């Protein structure tokens, strides 16, 4: 059951932990981390001795500031068993107060005497030590204490910070029996801490006032009178208010702060607006109480004053207030100081150099945050965004930065186990010889490391002294020693969190600056990481959407082009850098050895554009199967786009339009038997034609409106293509680029195509290398088709009169032709097919009737007549005398169908040679 009852803390969990079992999830993360560090330090739960130091300064600034507050707390908790402790920044108790006076006689010396050190490395998990380790308000209950002596108590502790530097000066801790735990203690201890910090600030202000008085006492002010300094009618303070613009006032004070932080005599020329300038002079000053500081004065030359414009009736707004602890304002300077002759002179700043350093550091932190807004997130690439965070932080916040991300995040996904699949993504620093784990290495983190602690708590973890950071040292002692040998001494780890998801860990290391990281640095690192986390998450989400859209795009594009003899085809698809678009291409075999070539482009990017492209491509294939002419097919696609826009855009005011604007398309049908190519386009770039002699031209086709406008006509053009010509179809992403003119791109395209001996694959490669933009803003689809011509001896044609008696002659002629082609085995099936098709044409069609046999990859039988009525296959009854002809054709042929021409129709049937 543990040392005490289960009522006062995780006793069973503590016992399991001490026995080496895992207790993750059953103990608060800060407590578990502290237990693990305590065990690494070799501490024992029954250890009772603590270091004792009795030589602390009883008049220390923290004690003077906290004294009245401790007295007030003693009154508040009078009669209770509350132990009020004040410890310094190293965990040594400086003062104690007790709500019940008798506690002094009942408690052991370790709990009543000042001087004992309760830092975590000596006392294990306790209120003071945990607060110094976590650097924030902490509460420890009962068995959460590592030491057995504290198991029956609870405590609430809060750090005390210097408001100027942000450094932790001490800890205020309230200890009490676990039965008296009360949530109301938290606001009480917070208010007490604020009061102590305010009194510390007042001590600093008192020192600053003494410095100002020392400056004013340097010479008698009576000699200046009311007429300004050295007889000049305009005082510097009045000049500042009435003449200097706000930017000039800010510039003067910023430069004066830098001079004060330098802690030495210095002179600086500060240019102002409208050609004016001011000389700033800094020199040391000592107050009556012995406080040393720096005075910064401004000297305005006489010429500058003389040429200054007349004061405006509406003075500029006051400059921002100076940092706490700095006296500002251009008060008249002592007239006895040298160098004041011939101009206006006045006080700008007076204060301690350390205060100036804090002010300069604060301003630089603000500048870094402003710069981070512009530098982080310039792209939608996860790795690049992480590197931008590192580049922003080095060297002004850190000397080295490492960023570890789960592999799933790099792929655009959320990681279900981020702590087990961390990969080193970025290593960046002031030099490259520091032995960090390299980029790409898998990082396995122990629970005691600062990295895991920040992930578990969701808060940054500061390790001001890595030589004492036992959890960090235990991760990889040999690696830690190598880093320490390179003077790396301080670390801040920050979790990269966005929208509740853990994206990784950023680690900031310091080596060149001897001062360790402080809480201000931790807050700055947290702010930088927060901004970067949102950018990384946006990049991750974009990567996921881009990957999904690209996968959808590739799945909707043809994987393998169909086998056909009309053209030799090569193709390329190149997605845009900014997102997948709606470009597509297709090669569709048609009847009579013809082939359809199709290239299109849906307006927009992303999943919606890819999905719309898939719908258009499917519709285009279906329309092509209907043997529609190019202009008719584009008309059907245009109507489809209008319907899609209407359906998905909605009609109501609250409808969420998906933004379908339209698409462009180029559709061509090439017939190798006649070498004729019929083309039409809908707002698409014209195709390029490479003739066998090497000449290149853009075919002049009617542009046609883009798809989706509705109601406008399209026009087809028929062109004869010499054998072995190359027809090049492409989308506008190939030639349109904001960094060059379209004509320049077209000239480059013509030069790249002027090689008729190239194979289509080589042509594709050459075109992309020579014409495609280096960073395409739109996706690119490219289709290159080299034309073939079907030899005349592979085609047989007969004209047939509308006489049923002549059908037998056609059968006999076809058999003789098949024998010449060496296809005797196909004669029987061909006779039956032609008999049925010709008989139907004679009986139901119109003259003229023409029969054609084509010997290609398959054997094709075609019967043309002048009638536009299409036959249809029907189910014949057993008593019907006819109606079985087309059923027989369908059984004998691999495929059959009807296509319409300008002067009638063609009924065709195609048989595989093996089947025939």
PDB file of N, CA and C in Angstrom, residues 208-262:
ATOM      1  N   UNK A 208      17.680  53.680  -9.457  1.00  0.00           N
ATOM      2  CA  UNK A 208      17.676  54.536 -10.631  1.00  0.00           C
ATOM      3  C   UNK A 208      17.434  55.991 -10.245  1.00  0.00           C
ATOM      4  N   UNK A 209      16.544  56.217  -9.252  1.00  0.00           N
ATOM      5  CA  UNK A 209      16.297  57.591  -8.806  1.00  0.00           C
ATOM      6  C   UNK A 209      17.542  58.195  -8.174  1.00  0.00           C
ATOM      7  N   UNK A 210      18.297  57.345  -7.471  1.00  0.00           N
ATOM      8  CA  UNK A 210      19.550  57.846  -6.903  1.00  0.00           C
ATOM      9  C   UNK A 210      20.536  58.258  -7.988  1.00  0.00           C
ATOM     10  N   UNK A 211      20.581  57.500  -9.084  1.00  0.00           N
ATOM     11  CA  UNK A 211      21.457  57.873 -10.195  1.00  0.00           C
ATOM     12  C   UNK A 211      21.030  59.193 -10.827  1.00  0.00           C
ATOM     13  N   UNK A 212      19.719  59.389 -10.969  1.00  0.00           N
ATOM     14  CA  UNK A 212      19.230  60.634 -11.546  1.00  0.00           C
ATOM     15  C   UNK A 212      19.579  61.815 -10.648  1.00  0.00           C
ATOM     16  N   UNK A 213      19.426  61.626  -9.348  1.00  0.00           N
ATOM     17  CA  UNK A 213      19.753  62.709  -8.438  1.00  0.00           C
ATOM     18  C   UNK A 213      21.238  63.035  -8.489  1.00  0.00           C
ATOM     19  N   UNK A 214      22.073  62.009  -8.616  1.00  0.00           N
ATOM     20  CA  UNK A 214      23.515  62.256  -8.732  1.00  0.00           C
ATOM     21  C   UNK A 214      23.827  63.063  -9.989  1.00  0.00           C
ATOM     22  N   UNK A 215      23.099  62.795 -11.060  1.00  0.00           N
ATOM     23  CA  UNK A 215      23.323  63.545 -12.301  1.00  0.00           C
ATOM     24  C   UNK A 215      22.898  65.008 -12.126  1.00  0.00           C
ATOM     25  N   UNK A 216      21.746  65.215 -11.473  1.00  0.00           N
ATOM     26  CA  UNK A 216      21.258  66.577 -11.292  1.00  0.00           C
ATOM     27  C   UNK A 216      22.118  67.357 -10.319  1.00  0.00           C
ATOM     28  N   UNK A 217      22.707  66.662  -9.361  1.00  0.00           N
ATOM     29  CA  UNK A 217      23.551  67.327  -8.383  1.00  0.00           C
ATOM     30  C   UNK A 217      24.931  67.654  -8.925  1.00  0.00           C
ATOM     31  N   UNK A 218      25.244  67.200 -10.116  1.00  0.00           N
ATOM     32  CA  UNK A 218      26.586  67.427 -10.657  1.00  0.00           C
ATOM     33  C   UNK A 218      26.869  68.907 -10.852  1.00  0.00           C
ATOM     34  N   UNK A 219      25.836  69.700 -11.063  1.00  0.00           N
ATOM     35  CA  UNK A 219      26.026  71.148 -11.223  1.00  0.00           C
ATOM     36  C   UNK A 219      24.732  71.845 -10.838  1.00  0.00           C
ATOM     37  N   UNK A 220      24.788  73.059 -10.547  1.00  0.00           N
ATOM     38  CA  UNK A 220      23.610  73.812 -10.129  1.00  0.00           C
ATOM     39  C   UNK A 220      22.728  74.086 -11.340  1.00  0.00           C
ATOM     40  N   UNK A 221      21.427  73.815 -11.204  1.00  0.00           N
ATOM     41  CA  UNK A 221      20.497  74.069 -12.298  1.00  0.00           C
ATOM     42  C   UNK A 221      20.059  75.530 -12.346  1.00  0.00           C
ATOM     43  N   UNK A 222      20.405  76.273 -11.313  1.00  0.00           N
ATOM     44  CA  UNK A 222      19.943  77.663 -11.265  1.00  0.00           C
ATOM     45  C   UNK A 222      20.513  78.481 -12.405  1.00  0.00           C
ATOM     46  N   UNK A 223      21.760  78.112 -12.831  1.00  0.00           N
ATOM     47  CA  UNK A 223      22.386  78.925 -13.868  1.00  0.00           C
ATOM     48  C   UNK A 223      21.692  78.789 -15.205  1.00  0.00           C
ATOM     49  N   UNK A 224      20.903  77.724 -15.410  1.00  0.00           N
ATOM     50  CA  UNK A 224      20.209  77.554 -16.694  1.00  0.00           C
ATOM     51  C   UNK A 224      18.968  78.424 -16.777  1.00  0.00           C
ATOM     52  N   UNK A 225      18.332  78.729 -15.619  1.00  0.00           N
ATOM     53  CA  UNK A 225      17.148  79.575 -15.606  1.00  0.00           C
ATOM     54  C   UNK A 225      16.030  78.998 -16.446  1.00  0.00           C
ATOM     55  N   UNK A 226      15.198  79.844 -16.901  1.00  0.00           N
ATOM     56  CA  UNK A 226      14.077  79.432 -17.723  1.00  0.00           C
ATOM     57  C   UNK A 226      14.333  79.676 -19.192  1.00  0.00           C
ATOM     58  N   UNK A 227      15.554  80.040 -19.534  1.00  0.00           N
ATOM     59  CA  UNK A 227      15.859  80.371 -20.920  1.00  0.00           C
ATOM     60  C   UNK A 227      16.601  79.262 -21.628  1.00  0.00           C
ATOM     61  N   UNK A 228      16.541  78.054 -21.098  1.00  0.00           N
ATOM     62  CA  UNK A 228      17.191  76.946 -21.768  1.00  0.00           C
ATOM     63  C   UNK A 228      18.620  76.802 -21.310  1.00  0.00           C
ATOM     64  N   UNK A 229      19.340  75.936 -21.996  1.00  0.00           N
ATOM     65  CA  UNK A 229      20.710  75.611 -21.644  1.00  0.00           C
ATOM     66  C   UNK A 229      21.657  76.563 -22.356  1.00  0.00           C
ATOM     67  N   UNK A 230      22.583  77.144 -21.586  1.00  0.00           N
ATOM     68  CA  UNK A 230      23.620  77.991 -22.162  1.00  0.00           C
ATOM     69  C   UNK A 230      23.030  79.127 -22.999  1.00  0.00           C
ATOM     70  N   UNK A 231      21.930  79.674 -22.551  1.00  0.00           N
ATOM     71  CA  UNK A 231      21.391  80.849 -23.204  1.00  0.00           C
ATOM     72  C   UNK A 231      20.525  80.575 -24.406  1.00  0.00           C
ATOM     73  N   UNK A 232      20.368  79.309 -24.823  1.00  0.00           N
ATOM     74  CA  UNK A 232      19.533  79.023 -25.982  1.00  0.00           C
ATOM     75  C   UNK A 232      18.074  79.034 -25.573  1.00  0.00           C
ATOM     76  N   UNK A 233      17.238  79.646 -26.367  1.00  0.00           N
ATOM     77  CA  UNK A 233      15.834  79.790 -25.965  1.00  0.00           C
ATOM     78  C   UNK A 233      15.031  78.502 -26.037  1.00  0.00           C
ATOM     79  N   UNK A 234      15.505  77.493 -26.760  1.00  0.00           N
ATOM     80  CA  UNK A 234      14.747  76.252 -26.913  1.00  0.00           C
ATOM     81  C   UNK A 234      15.416  75.150 -26.109  1.00  0.00           C
ATOM     82  N   UNK A 235      14.722  74.577 -25.114  1.00  0.00           N
ATOM     83  CA  UNK A 235      15.254  73.454 -24.359  1.00  0.00           C
ATOM     84  C   UNK A 235      15.128  72.159 -25.148  1.00  0.00           C
ATOM     85  N   UNK A 236      15.978  71.194 -24.831  1.00  0.00           N
ATOM     86  CA  UNK A 236      15.957  69.923 -25.564  1.00  0.00           C
ATOM     87  C   UNK A 236      14.632  69.196 -25.384  1.00  0.00           C
ATOM     88  N   UNK A 237      14.065  69.226 -24.182  1.00  0.00           N
ATOM     89  CA  UNK A 237      12.795  68.540 -23.967  1.00  0.00           C
ATOM     90  C   UNK A 237      11.704  69.121 -24.850  1.00  0.00           C
ATOM     91  N   UNK A 238      11.662  70.469 -24.940  1.00  0.00           N
ATOM     92  CA  UNK A 238      10.665  71.097 -25.808  1.00  0.00           C
ATOM     93  C   UNK A 238      10.925  70.742 -27.266  1.00  0.00           C
ATOM     94  N   UNK A 239      12.199  70.698 -27.637  1.00  0.00           N
ATOM     95  CA  UNK A 239      12.538  70.348 -29.021  1.00  0.00           C
ATOM     96  C   UNK A 239      12.089  68.926 -29.336  1.00  0.00           C
ATOM     97  N   UNK A 240      12.283  68.015 -28.366  1.00  0.00           N
ATOM     98  CA  UNK A 240      11.864  66.634 -28.564  1.00  0.00           C
ATOM     99  C   UNK A 240      10.364  66.539 -28.786  1.00  0.00           C
ATOM    100  N   UNK A 241       9.602  67.270 -27.991  1.00  0.00           N
ATOM    101  CA  UNK A 241       8.149  67.180 -28.089  1.00  0.00           C
ATOM    102  C   UNK A 241       7.604  67.847 -29.340  1.00  0.00           C
ATOM    103  N   UNK A 242       8.204  68.966 -29.722  1.00  0.00           N
ATOM    104  CA  UNK A 242       7.597  69.769 -30.779  1.00  0.00           C
ATOM    105  C   UNK A 242       8.201  69.548 -32.154  1.00  0.00           C
ATOM    106  N   UNK A 243       9.457  69.120 -32.193  1.00  0.00           N
ATOM    107  CA  UNK A 243      10.137  69.077 -33.482  1.00  0.00           C
ATOM    108  C   UNK A 243      10.393  67.650 -33.993  1.00  0.00           C
ATOM    109  N   UNK A 244      10.819  66.786 -33.097  1.00  0.00           N
ATOM    110  CA  UNK A 244      11.219  65.455 -33.564  1.00  0.00           C
ATOM    111  C   UNK A 244       9.992  64.589 -33.820  1.00  0.00           C
ATOM    112  N   UNK A 245      10.023  63.897 -34.951  1.00  0.00           N
ATOM    113  CA  UNK A 245       8.955  62.963 -35.258  1.00  0.00           C
ATOM    114  C   UNK A 245       9.071  61.745 -34.345  1.00  0.00           C
ATOM    115  N   UNK A 246       7.986  60.994 -34.275  1.00  0.00           N
ATOM    116  CA  UNK A 246       7.984  59.836 -33.377  1.00  0.00           C
ATOM    117  C   UNK A 246       9.095  58.864 -33.727  1.00  0.00           C
ATOM    118  N   UNK A 247       9.343  58.668 -35.029  1.00  0.00           N
ATOM    119  CA  UNK A 247      10.415  57.747 -35.419  1.00  0.00           C
ATOM    120  C   UNK A 247      11.764  58.255 -34.952  1.00  0.00           C
ATOM    121  N   UNK A 248      11.976  59.594 -34.974  1.00  0.00           N
ATOM    122  CA  UNK A 248      13.244  60.157 -34.485  1.00  0.00           C
ATOM    123  C   UNK A 248      13.377  59.966 -32.979  1.00  0.00           C
ATOM    124  N   UNK A 249      12.280  60.174 -32.258  1.00  0.00           N
ATOM    125  CA  UNK A 249      12.327  59.988 -30.810  1.00  0.00           C
ATOM    126  C   UNK A 249      12.673  58.535 -30.462  1.00  0.00           C
ATOM    127  N   UNK A 250      12.031  57.624 -31.169  1.00  0.00           N
ATOM    128  CA  UNK A 250      12.300  56.204 -30.920  1.00  0.00           C
ATOM    129  C   UNK A 250      13.748  55.864 -31.252  1.00  0.00           C
ATOM    130  N   UNK A 251      14.253  56.391 -32.360  1.00  0.00           N
ATOM    131  CA  UNK A 251      15.639  56.120 -32.756  1.00  0.00           C
ATOM    132  C   UNK A 251      16.611  56.614 -31.695  1.00  0.00           C
ATOM    133  N   UNK A 252      16.377  57.836 -31.179  1.00  0.00           N
ATOM    134  CA  UNK A 252      17.262  58.383 -30.141  1.00  0.00           C
ATOM    135  C   UNK A 252      17.265  57.492 -28.901  1.00  0.00           C
ATOM    136  N   UNK A 253      16.098  57.066 -28.469  1.00  0.00           N
ATOM    137  CA  UNK A 253      16.037  56.285 -27.234  1.00  0.00           C
ATOM    138  C   UNK A 253      16.626  54.889 -27.417  1.00  0.00           C
ATOM    139  N   UNK A 254      16.424  54.305 -28.594  1.00  0.00           N
ATOM    140  CA  UNK A 254      17.011  52.984 -28.841  1.00  0.00           C
ATOM    141  C   UNK A 254      18.532  53.075 -28.848  1.00  0.00           C
ATOM    142  N   UNK A 255      19.089  54.090 -29.498  1.00  0.00           N
ATOM    143  CA  UNK A 255      20.547  54.238 -29.529  1.00  0.00           C
ATOM    144  C   UNK A 255      21.076  54.570 -28.150  1.00  0.00           C
ATOM    145  N   UNK A 256      20.332  55.382 -27.403  1.00  0.00           N
ATOM    146  CA  UNK A 256      20.770  55.712 -26.044  1.00  0.00           C
ATOM    147  C   UNK A 256      20.775  54.473 -25.158  1.00  0.00           C
ATOM    148  N   UNK A 257      19.800  53.596 -25.330  1.00  0.00           N
ATOM    149  CA  UNK A 257      19.765  52.351 -24.559  1.00  0.00           C
ATOM    150  C   UNK A 257      20.968  51.484 -24.864  1.00  0.00           C
ATOM    151  N   UNK A 258      21.356  51.408 -26.139  1.00  0.00           N
ATOM    152  CA  UNK A 258      22.541  50.632 -26.504  1.00  0.00           C
ATOM    153  C   UNK A 258      23.798  51.217 -25.871  1.00  0.00           C
ATOM    154  N   UNK A 259      23.917  52.544 -25.861  1.00  0.00           N
ATOM    155  CA  UNK A 259      25.092  53.169 -25.248  1.00  0.00           C
ATOM    156  C   UNK A 259      25.121  52.896 -23.750  1.00  0.00           C
ATOM    157  N   UNK A 260      23.946  52.951 -23.110  1.00  0.00           N
ATOM    158  CA  UNK A 260      23.912  52.714 -21.670  1.00  0.00           C
ATOM    159  C   UNK A 260      24.292  51.272 -21.345  1.00  0.00           C
ATOM    160  N   UNK A 261      23.865  50.321 -22.173  1.00  0.00           N
ATOM    161  CA  UNK A 261      24.175  48.921 -21.905  1.00  0.00           C
ATOM    162  C   UNK A 261      25.657  48.625 -22.104  1.00  0.00           C
ATOM    163  N   UNK A 262      26.368  49.487 -22.849  1.00  0.00           N
ATOM    164  CA  UNK A 262      27.795  49.264 -23.064  1.00  0.00           C
ATOM    165  C   UNK A 262      28.622  49.561 -21.817  1.00  0.00           C
TER     166      UNK A 262
END
